[in-house]
Coordinates of C-alpha atoms and ligand atoms in Angstrom, one line a residue:
X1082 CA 11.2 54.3 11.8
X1083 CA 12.6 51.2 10.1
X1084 CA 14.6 48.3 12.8
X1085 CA 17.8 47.4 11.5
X1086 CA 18.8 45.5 14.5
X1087 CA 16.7 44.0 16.7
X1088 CA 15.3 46.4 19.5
X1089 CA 14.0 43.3 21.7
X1090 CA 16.4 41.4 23.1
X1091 CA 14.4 37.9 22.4
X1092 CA 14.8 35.1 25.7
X1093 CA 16.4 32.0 24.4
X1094 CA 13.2 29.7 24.6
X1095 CA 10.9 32.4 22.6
X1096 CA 9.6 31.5 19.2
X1097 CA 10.1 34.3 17.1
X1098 CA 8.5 35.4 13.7
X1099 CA 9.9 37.7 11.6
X1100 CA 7.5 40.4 9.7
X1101 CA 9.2 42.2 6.8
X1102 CA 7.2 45.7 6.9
X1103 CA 6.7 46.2 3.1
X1104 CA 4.2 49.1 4.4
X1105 CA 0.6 47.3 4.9
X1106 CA -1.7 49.1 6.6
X1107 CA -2.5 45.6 7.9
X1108 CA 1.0 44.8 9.0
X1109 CA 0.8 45.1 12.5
X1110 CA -2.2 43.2 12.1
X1111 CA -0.3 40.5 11.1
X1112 CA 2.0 40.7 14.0
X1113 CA -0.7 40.7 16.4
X1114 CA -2.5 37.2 15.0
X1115 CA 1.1 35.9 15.0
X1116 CA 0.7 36.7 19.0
X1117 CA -2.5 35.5 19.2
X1118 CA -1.6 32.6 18.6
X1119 CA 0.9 31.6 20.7
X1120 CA 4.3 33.2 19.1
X1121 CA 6.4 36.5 19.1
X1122 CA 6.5 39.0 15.9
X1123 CA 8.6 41.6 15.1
X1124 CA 8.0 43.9 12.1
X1125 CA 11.5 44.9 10.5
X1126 CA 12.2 46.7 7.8
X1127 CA 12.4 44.9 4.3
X1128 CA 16.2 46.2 3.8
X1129 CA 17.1 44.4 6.8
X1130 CA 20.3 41.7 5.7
X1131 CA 19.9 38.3 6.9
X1132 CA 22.6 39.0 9.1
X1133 CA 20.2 41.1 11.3
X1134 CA 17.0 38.3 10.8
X1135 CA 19.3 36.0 11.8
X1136 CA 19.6 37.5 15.5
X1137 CA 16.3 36.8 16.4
X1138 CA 16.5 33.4 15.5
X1139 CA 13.5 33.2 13.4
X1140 CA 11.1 30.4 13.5
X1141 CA 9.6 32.0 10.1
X1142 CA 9.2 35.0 8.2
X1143 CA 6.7 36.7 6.9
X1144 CA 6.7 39.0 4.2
X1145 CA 4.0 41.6 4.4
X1146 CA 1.9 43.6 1.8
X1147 CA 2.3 46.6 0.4
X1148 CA 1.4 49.5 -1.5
X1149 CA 3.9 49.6 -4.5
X1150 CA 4.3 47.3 -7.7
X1151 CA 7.1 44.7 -7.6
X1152 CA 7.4 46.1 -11.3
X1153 CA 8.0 49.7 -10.2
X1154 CA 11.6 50.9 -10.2
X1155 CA 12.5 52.0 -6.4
X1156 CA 9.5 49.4 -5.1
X1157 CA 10.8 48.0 -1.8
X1158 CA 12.6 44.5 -1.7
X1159 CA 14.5 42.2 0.6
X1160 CA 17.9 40.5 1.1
X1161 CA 18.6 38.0 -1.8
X1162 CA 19.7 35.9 -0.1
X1163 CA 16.5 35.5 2.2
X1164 CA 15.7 31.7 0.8
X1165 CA 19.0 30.9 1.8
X1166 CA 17.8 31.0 5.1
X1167 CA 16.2 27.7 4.7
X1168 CA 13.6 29.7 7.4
X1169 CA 9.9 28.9 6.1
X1170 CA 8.8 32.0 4.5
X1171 CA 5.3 33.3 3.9
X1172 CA 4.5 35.9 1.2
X1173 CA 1.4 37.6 1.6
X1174 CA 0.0 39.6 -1.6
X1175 CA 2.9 42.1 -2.5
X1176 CA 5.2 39.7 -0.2
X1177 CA 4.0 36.3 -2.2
X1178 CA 4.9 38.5 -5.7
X1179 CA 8.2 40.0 -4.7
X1180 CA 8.8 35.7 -3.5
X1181 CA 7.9 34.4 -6.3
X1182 CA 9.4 37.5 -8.3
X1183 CA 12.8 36.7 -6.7
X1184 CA 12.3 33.0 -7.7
X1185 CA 11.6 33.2 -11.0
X1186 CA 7.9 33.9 -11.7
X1187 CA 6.4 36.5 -13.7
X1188 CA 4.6 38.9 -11.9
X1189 CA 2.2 41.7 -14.0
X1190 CA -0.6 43.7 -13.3
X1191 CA -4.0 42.0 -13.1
X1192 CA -5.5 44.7 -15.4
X1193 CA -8.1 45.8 -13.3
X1194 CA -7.6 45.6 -9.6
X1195 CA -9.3 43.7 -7.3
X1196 CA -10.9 44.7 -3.7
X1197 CA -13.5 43.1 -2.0
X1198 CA -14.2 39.1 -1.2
X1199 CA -13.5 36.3 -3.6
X1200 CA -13.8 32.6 -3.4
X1201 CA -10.9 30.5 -3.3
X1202 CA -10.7 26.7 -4.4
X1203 CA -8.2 24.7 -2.8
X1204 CA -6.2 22.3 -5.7
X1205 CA -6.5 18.6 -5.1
X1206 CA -2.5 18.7 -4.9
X1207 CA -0.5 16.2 -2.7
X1208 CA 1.0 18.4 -0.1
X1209 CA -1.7 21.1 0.9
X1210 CA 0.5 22.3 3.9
X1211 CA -0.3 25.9 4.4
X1212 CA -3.9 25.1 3.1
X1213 CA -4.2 21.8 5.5
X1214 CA -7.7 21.1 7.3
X1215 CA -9.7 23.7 5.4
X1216 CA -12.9 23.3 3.3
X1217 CA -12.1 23.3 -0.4
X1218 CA -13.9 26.3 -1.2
X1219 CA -13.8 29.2 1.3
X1220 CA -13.9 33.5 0.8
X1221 CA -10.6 35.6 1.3
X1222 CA -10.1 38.7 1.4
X1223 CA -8.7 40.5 -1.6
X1224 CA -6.6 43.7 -2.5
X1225 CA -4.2 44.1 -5.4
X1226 CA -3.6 45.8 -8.6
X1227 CA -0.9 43.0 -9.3
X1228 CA -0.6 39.3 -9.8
X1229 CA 1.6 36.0 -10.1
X1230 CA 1.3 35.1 -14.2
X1231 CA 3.1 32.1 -14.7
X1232 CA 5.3 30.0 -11.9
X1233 CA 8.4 28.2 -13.1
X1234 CA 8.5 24.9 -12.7
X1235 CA 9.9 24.7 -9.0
X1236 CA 6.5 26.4 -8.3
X1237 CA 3.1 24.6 -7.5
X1238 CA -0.1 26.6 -7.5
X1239 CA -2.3 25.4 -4.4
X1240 CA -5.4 27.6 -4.7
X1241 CA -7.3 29.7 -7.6
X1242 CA -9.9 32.1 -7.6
X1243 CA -12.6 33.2 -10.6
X1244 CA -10.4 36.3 -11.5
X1245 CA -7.1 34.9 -10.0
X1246 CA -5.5 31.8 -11.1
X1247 CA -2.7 31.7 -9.1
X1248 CA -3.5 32.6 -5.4
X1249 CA -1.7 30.6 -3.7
X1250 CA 1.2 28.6 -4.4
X1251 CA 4.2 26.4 -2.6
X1252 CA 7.9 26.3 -3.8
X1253 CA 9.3 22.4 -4.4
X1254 CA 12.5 23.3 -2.9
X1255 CA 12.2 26.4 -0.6
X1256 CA 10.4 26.8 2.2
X1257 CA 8.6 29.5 0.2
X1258 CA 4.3 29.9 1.0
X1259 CA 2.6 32.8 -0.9
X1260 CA -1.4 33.7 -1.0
X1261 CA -2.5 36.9 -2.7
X1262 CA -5.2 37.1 -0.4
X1263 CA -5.3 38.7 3.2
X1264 CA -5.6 36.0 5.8
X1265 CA -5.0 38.6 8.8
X1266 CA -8.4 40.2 8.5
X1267 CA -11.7 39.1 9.3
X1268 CA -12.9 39.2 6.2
X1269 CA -11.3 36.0 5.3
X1270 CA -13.1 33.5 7.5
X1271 CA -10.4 31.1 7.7
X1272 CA -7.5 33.4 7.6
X1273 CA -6.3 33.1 11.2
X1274 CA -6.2 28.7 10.2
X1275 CA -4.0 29.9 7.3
X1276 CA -1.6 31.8 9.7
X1277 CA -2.0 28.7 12.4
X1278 CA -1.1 26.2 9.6
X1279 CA 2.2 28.5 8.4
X1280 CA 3.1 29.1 12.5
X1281 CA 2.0 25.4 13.9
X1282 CA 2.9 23.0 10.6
X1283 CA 4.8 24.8 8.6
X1284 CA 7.3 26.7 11.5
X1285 CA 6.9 24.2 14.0
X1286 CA 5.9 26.5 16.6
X1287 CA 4.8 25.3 20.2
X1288 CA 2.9 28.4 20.6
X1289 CA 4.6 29.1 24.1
X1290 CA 5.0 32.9 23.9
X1291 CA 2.8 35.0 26.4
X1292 CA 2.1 38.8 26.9
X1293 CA 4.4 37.7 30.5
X1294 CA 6.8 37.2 28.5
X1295 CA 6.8 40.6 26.5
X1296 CA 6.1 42.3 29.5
X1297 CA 9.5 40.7 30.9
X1298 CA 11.6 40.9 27.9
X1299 CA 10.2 44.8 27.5
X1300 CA 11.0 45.7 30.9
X1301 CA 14.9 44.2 31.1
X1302 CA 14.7 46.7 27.6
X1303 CA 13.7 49.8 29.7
X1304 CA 16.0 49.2 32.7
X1305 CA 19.3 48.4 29.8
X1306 CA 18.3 52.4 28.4
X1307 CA 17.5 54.3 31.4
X1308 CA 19.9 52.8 33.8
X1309 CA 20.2 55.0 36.8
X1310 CA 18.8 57.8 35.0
X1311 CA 15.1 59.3 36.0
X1312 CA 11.7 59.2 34.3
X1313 CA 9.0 61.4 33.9
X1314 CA 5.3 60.1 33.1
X1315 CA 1.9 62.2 32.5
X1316 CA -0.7 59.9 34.2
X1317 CA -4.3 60.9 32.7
X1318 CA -5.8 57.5 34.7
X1319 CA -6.9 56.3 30.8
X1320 CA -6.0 52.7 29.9
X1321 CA -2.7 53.2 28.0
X1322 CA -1.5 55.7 30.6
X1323 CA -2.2 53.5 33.7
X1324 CA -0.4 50.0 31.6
X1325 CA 2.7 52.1 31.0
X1326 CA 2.8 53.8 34.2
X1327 CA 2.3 50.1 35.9
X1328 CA 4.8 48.3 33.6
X1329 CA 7.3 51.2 34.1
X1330 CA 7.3 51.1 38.2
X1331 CA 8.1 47.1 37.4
X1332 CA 10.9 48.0 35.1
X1333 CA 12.6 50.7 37.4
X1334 CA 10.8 51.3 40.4
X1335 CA 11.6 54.4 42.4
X1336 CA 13.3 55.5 39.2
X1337 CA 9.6 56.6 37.7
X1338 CA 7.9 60.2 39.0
X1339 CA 4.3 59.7 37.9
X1340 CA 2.7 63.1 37.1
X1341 CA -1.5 63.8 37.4
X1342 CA -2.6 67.1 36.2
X1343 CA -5.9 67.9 37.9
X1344 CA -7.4 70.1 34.5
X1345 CA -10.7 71.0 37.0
X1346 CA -12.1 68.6 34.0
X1347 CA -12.4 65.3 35.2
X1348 CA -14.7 63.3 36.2
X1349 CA -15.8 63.0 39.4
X1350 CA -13.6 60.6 41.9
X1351 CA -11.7 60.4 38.7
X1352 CA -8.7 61.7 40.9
X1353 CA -9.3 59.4 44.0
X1354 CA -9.2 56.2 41.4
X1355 CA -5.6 57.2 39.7
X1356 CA -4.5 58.1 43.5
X1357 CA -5.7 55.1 44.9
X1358 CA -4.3 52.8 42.4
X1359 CA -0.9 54.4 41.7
X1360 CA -0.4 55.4 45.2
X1361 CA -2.0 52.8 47.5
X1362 CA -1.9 49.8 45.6
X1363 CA 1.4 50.3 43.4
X1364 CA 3.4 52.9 46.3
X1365 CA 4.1 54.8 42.9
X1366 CA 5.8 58.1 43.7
X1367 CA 2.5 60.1 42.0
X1368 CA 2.4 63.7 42.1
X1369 CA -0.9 65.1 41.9
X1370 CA -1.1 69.1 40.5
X1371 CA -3.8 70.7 40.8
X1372 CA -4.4 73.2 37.9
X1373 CA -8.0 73.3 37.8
X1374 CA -8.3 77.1 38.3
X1375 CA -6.0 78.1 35.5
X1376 CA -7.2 75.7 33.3
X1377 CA -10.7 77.8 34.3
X1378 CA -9.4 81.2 33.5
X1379 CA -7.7 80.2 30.6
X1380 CA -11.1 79.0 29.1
X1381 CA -13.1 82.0 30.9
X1382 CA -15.5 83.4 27.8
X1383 CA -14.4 80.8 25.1
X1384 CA -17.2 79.3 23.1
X1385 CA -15.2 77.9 20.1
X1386 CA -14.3 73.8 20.5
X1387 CA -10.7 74.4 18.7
X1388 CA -10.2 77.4 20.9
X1389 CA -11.1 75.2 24.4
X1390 CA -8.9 72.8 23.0
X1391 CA -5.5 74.7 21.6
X1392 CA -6.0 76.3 25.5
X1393 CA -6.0 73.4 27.6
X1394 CA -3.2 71.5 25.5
X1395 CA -1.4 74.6 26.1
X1396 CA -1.9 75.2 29.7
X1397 CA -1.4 71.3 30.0
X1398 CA 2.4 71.3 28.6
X1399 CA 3.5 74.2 30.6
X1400 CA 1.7 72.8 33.7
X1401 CA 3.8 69.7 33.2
X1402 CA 7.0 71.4 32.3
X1403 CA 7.0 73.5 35.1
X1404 CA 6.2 70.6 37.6
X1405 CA 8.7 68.4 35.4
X1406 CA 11.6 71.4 36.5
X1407 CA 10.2 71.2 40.4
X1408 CA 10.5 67.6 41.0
X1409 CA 13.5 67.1 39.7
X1410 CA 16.5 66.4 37.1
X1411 CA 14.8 63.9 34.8
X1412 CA 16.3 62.2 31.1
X1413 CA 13.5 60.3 29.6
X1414 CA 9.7 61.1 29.0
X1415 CA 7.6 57.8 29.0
X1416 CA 4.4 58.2 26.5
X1417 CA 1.7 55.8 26.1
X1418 CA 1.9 56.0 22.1
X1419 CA 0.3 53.2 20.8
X1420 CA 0.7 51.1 17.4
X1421 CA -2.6 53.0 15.8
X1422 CA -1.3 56.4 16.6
X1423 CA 2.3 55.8 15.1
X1424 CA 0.5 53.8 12.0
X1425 CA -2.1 56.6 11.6
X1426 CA 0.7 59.4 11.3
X1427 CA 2.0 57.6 8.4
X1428 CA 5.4 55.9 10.6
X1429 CA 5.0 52.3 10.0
X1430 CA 7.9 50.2 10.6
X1431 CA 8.8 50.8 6.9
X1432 CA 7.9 54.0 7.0
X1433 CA 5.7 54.2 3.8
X1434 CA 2.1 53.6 5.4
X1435 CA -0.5 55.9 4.1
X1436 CA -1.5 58.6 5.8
X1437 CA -4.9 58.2 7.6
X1438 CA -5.3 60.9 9.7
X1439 CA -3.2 63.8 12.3
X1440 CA -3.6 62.3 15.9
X1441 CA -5.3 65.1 18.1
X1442 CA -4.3 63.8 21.5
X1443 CA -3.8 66.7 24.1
X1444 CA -1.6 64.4 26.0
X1445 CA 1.3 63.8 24.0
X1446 CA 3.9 66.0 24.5
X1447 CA 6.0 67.9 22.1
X1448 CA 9.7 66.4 21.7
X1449 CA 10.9 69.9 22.2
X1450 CA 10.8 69.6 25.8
X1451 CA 14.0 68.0 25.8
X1452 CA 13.4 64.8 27.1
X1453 CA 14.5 61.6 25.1
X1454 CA 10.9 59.4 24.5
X1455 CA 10.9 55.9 26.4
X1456 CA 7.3 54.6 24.7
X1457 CA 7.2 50.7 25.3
X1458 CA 3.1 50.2 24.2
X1459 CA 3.6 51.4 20.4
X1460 CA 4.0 48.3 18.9
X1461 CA 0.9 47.1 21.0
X1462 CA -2.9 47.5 20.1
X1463 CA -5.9 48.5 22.7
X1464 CA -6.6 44.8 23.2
X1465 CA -3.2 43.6 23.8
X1466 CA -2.1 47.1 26.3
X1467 CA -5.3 45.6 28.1
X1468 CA -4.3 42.3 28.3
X1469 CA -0.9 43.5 29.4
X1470 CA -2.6 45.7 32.0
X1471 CA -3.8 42.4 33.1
X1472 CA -1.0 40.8 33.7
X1473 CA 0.0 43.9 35.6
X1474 CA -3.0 43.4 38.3
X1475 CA -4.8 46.8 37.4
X1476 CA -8.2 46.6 38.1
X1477 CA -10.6 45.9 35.8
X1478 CA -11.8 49.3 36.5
X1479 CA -9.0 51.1 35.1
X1480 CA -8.5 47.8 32.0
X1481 CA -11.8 48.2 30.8
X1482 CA -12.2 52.4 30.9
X1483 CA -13.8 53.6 28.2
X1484 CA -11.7 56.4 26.5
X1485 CA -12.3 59.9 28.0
X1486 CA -10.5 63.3 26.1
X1487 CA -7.8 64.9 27.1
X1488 CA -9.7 68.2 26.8
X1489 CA -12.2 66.7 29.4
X1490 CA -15.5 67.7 30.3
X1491 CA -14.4 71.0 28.5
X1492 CA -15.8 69.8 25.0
X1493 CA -18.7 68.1 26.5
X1494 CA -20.3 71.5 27.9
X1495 CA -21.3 73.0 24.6
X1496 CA -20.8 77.0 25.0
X1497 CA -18.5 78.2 27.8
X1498 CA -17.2 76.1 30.4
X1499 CA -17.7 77.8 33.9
X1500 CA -17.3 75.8 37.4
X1501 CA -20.9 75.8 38.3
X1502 CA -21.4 74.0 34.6
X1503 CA -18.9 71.9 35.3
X1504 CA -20.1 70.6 38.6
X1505 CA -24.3 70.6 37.1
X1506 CA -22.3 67.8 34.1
X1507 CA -20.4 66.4 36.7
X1508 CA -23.4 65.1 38.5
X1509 CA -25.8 64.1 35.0
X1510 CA -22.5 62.2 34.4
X1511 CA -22.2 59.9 37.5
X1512 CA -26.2 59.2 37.6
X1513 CA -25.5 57.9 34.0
X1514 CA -22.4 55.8 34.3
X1515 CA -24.0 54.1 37.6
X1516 CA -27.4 53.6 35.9
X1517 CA -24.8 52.2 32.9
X1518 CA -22.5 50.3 35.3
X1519 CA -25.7 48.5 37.4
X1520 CA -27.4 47.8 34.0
X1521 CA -24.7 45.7 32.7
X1522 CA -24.0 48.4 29.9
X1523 CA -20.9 49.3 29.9
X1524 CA -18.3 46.6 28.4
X1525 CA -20.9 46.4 25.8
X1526 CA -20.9 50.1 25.1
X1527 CA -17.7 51.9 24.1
X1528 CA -18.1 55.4 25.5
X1529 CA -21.1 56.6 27.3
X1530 CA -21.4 60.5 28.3
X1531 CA -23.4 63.4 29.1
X1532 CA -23.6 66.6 27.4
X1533 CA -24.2 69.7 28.9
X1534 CA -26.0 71.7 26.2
X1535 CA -26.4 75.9 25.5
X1536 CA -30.2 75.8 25.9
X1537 CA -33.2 76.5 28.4
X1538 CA -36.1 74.2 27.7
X1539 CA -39.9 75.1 29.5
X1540 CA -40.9 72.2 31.9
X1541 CA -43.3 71.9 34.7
X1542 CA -42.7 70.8 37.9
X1543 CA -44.9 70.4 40.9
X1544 CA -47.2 73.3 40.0
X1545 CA -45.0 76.1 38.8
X1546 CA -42.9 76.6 35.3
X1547 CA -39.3 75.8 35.1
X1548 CA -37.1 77.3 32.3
X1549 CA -33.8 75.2 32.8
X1550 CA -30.8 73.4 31.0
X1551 CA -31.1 70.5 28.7
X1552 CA -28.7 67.5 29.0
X1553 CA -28.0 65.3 25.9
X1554 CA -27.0 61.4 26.1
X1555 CA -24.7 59.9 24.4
X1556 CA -23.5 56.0 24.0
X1557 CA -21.6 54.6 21.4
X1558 CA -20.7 51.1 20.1
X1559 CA -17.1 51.2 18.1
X1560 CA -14.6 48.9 17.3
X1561 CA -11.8 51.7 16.1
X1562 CA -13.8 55.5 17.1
X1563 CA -13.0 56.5 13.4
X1564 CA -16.5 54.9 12.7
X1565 CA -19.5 54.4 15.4
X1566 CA -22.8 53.3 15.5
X1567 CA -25.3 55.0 18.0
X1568 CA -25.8 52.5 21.1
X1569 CA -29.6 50.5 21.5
X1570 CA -29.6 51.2 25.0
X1571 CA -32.9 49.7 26.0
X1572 CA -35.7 52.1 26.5
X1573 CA -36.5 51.5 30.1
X1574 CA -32.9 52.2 31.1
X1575 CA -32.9 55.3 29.4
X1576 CA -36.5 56.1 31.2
X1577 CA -34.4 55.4 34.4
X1578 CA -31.7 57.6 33.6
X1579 CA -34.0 60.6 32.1
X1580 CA -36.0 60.4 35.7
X1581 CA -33.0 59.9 38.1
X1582 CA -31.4 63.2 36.4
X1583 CA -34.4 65.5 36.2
X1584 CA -35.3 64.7 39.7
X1585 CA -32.0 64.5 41.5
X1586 CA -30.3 67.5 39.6
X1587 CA -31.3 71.0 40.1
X1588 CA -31.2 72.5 37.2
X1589 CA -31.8 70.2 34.7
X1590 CA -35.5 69.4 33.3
X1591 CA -34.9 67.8 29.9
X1592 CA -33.1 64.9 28.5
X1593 CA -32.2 64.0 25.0
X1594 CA -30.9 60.7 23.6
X1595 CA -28.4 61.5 20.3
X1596 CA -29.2 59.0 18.0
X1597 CA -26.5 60.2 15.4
X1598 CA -24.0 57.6 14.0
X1599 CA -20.2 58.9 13.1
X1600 CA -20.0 59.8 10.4
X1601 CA -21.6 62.0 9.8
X1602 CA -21.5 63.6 13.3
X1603 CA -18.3 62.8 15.7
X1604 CA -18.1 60.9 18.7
X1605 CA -17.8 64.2 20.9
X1606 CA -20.3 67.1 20.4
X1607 CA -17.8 69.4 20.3
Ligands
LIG2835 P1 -14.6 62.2 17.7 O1 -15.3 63.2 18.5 O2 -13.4 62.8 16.9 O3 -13.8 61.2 18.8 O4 -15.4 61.3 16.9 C1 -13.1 60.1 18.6 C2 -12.4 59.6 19.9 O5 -11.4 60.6 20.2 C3 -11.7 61.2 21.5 N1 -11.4 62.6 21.3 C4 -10.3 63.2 21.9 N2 -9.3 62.6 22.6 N3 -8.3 64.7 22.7 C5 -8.3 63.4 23.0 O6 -7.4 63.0 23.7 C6 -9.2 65.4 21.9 O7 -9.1 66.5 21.6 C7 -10.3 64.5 21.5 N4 -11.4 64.7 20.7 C8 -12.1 63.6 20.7 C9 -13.2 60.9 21.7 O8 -13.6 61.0 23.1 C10 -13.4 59.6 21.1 O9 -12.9 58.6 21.9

């Protein structure tokens, strides 16, 4: 969905930089180092006229990368009159060839396109500027089929690389920056100075703007669209469910029914932490359904993982439907969408994002149930919802959950899910997240679970023969849970864990520790 007109009404005092949305996959990325350090972003759409910029009162702008050729007819490109600004601007790869395109320099393809790391060499030029304070030869980050050929004279050239000569340059007369490189990812060591130099030197940026401040500004935003109208909000106790439920009851109160389905799924005391937060600490007006038993029938006899899922999400949305039409008369539908689900569905800001994969989240809730969508957290990533959680005062217990699926414990009991199953996992489950918790595990660790597995293993115990089930372990380190490495939890933990379970759970006489890294296998077993 592409912002014409600024959806953020921006506080007087807030220093505000502008992303053009050319359709990076590292856009947002952008936007959230512009944060970081210290100022507000906003990623608009690259048609947007000056005459919408100029509402937000831009400290700078930033133009983005992008996927198509400057060259190409139909390839995306901004107001002319942009330089006219006289607002610092910052091209990064497509964005610095479209700038200097506009300005007169010769842009063509590089011939053979370049990915990967490449070392840059700072000019001895006068004015370094955007390239102040660093070491004259650092590594970047580059990705482009395209390049700046030959700068008109206006133009200085303020950095090279072996295969690029022109990678970064400075316009004599505009307040026009451009680096072919990617400064926003890790991958370029000194990328974040770069953006620092552009915010701090270049803008003149304090560097006053806070997540407070968004959390204000978002707020005044909710209570302007809902106004006296009701809200409706699936609380699963998961991070991005807990912020927005938390940030909504500041925005409007009373106006906010939270809703807890009880799948029979969870957790144990998973239910007694979202009541005791949401209803003791923040007097939300939580209703707490309990479903378990249908969600039990539906799933009576099914042995297929898509099957277990397509059921629950099923039984879920009429659960809530039904209780949505009980409580009451409500307009909007608050979701906890965040900036990685509407990126990886292909709906960047400019709307022309690749396609990285369908989101298969049980909680979200299909538009057709007529409620208009209030989802404040989807320009936001993990890091910054729990840093706005923070700011909230929810506990670290709830800020720092690891993820748990909306299908539950269902896809973690391999075979079919029956109560006594449930409750056998329930228990593995708690020995290992306390043997986790009091071993200093688990911010270090991204998800850690049991697995209740189809099989009957021969043990001994005491004297006799035991024929019982076999519980898996597993614990993953991730940054993004597309890719995952298999956790090093050290051996005499996992001795610890192996023992407490055998001997405190009847029914169990075998543990496993999955040592599989995604890909090839997935996070979940099932
Ligand atoms: P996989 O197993 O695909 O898991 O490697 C990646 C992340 O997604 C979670 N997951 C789900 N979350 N509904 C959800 O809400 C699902 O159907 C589902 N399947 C997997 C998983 O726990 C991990 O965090």
């Amino acid at each position: 969905m592409a912002v014409t007109a600024p959806t953020i009404r921006i506080p007087d005092n807030t220093e505000v930089i502008v992303i053009l949305d050319f359709g990076s996959q590292y856009a947002q990325l952008i936007a959230r180092r512009v944060r970081e350090a210290g100022a507000f972003s906003v990623l608009v759409a690259p048609s947007a006229p000056i005459e919408t910029l100029a509402q937000f009162r831009p400290k700078g702008i930033i133009l983005s990368g992008g996927p198509a050729s400057v060259n190409e007819v139909g390839a995306p490109r901004c107001d002319e009159r942009l330089f006219e600004m006289g607002v610092p601007v910052l091209g990064i790869c497509y964005g610095m060839q479209l700038g200097c395109q506009m300005l007169g320099a010769d842009v063509r393809s590089a011939g053979k396109r370049e990915f990967g790391r490449a070392n840059l060499n700072i000019l001895p030029v006068e004015e370094r500027g955007l390239l102040v304070d660093l070491p004259a030869s650092t590594t970047v980050w580059m990705s482009h089929g395209d390049q700046v050929e030959a700068l008109p004279q206006e133009f200085e050239a303020i950095a090279t690389t072996p295969t690029c000569p022109i990678a970064a340059v400075r316009h004599l007369k505009h307040k026009f920056y451009g680096i072919q490189f990617h400064p926003e990812v890790t991958h370029t060591p000194h990328g974040i100075d770069i953006l620092r130099n552009f915010i701090f030197e270049i803008c003149q940026c304090k560097g006053t703007w806070r997540m407070s401040e968004f959390l204000e500004s978002e707020c005044r935003r909710i209570r302007e669209e809902v106004g006296a109208k009701r809200v409706i909000c699936g609380l699963s106790g998961g991070v991005d469910s807990s912020v927005l439920a938390a940030m909504l009851i500041r925005a409007i109160g009373e106006q906010l029914t939270c809703v807890f389905v009880d799948n029979g799924l969870l957790r144990k005391a998973e239910r007694q932490l979202v009541e005791s937060t949401f209803r003791d600490h923040f007097q939300a007006d939580l209703r707490v359904v309990d479903a378990s038993e249908e969600f039990l029938v539906d799933l009576r006899g099914v042995l297929d993982p898509q099957e277990k899922r397509r059921r629950i999400g099923h039984r879920f949305i009429e659960v809530f439907k039904q209780t949505a039409a009980e409580i009451g008369d409500f307009e909007f539908l608050a979701q906890g969408t965040l900036y990685p689900d509407v990126i990886e569905s292909g709906h960047s800001h400019a709307g022309t994002a690749a396609n990285i994969k369908l989101h298969h989240n049980v909680g979200g809730l299909p538009e057709q149930l007529g409620f208009k969508l209030i989802e404040p957290l989807r320009d936001l990533f993990k890091d910054e919802v729990r840093k706005l959680g923070a700011v909230l005062g929810l506990p670290d217990q709830i800020i720092w959950r690891h993820p748990f699926p909306g299908p539950g414990l269902a896809v973690r009991i391999v075979g079919e899910v029956t109560k006594a199953r449930l409750d056998l996992l329930r228990d593995c489950d708690e020995i290992l997240l306390e043997e986790i918790v009091a071993n200093n595990l688990y911010r270090s660790t991204s998800q850690v679970f049991a697995v209740l597995l189809p099989i009957q293993s021969v043990g001994v115990m005491g004297d006799g023969r035991t024929y019982e089930s076999v519980v898996a372990i597993r614990a993953v380190e991730t940054q993004d849970f597309m890719t995952a490495d298999w956790a090093r939890i050290p051996f005499n933990v996992l001795a610890t864990i192996s023992s407490r379970i055998i001997n405190e759970i009847r029914g169990v006489n075998r543990v496993v520790y999955d040592i599989s890294s995604k890909p090839p296998a997935t996070i979940e077993w099932e």
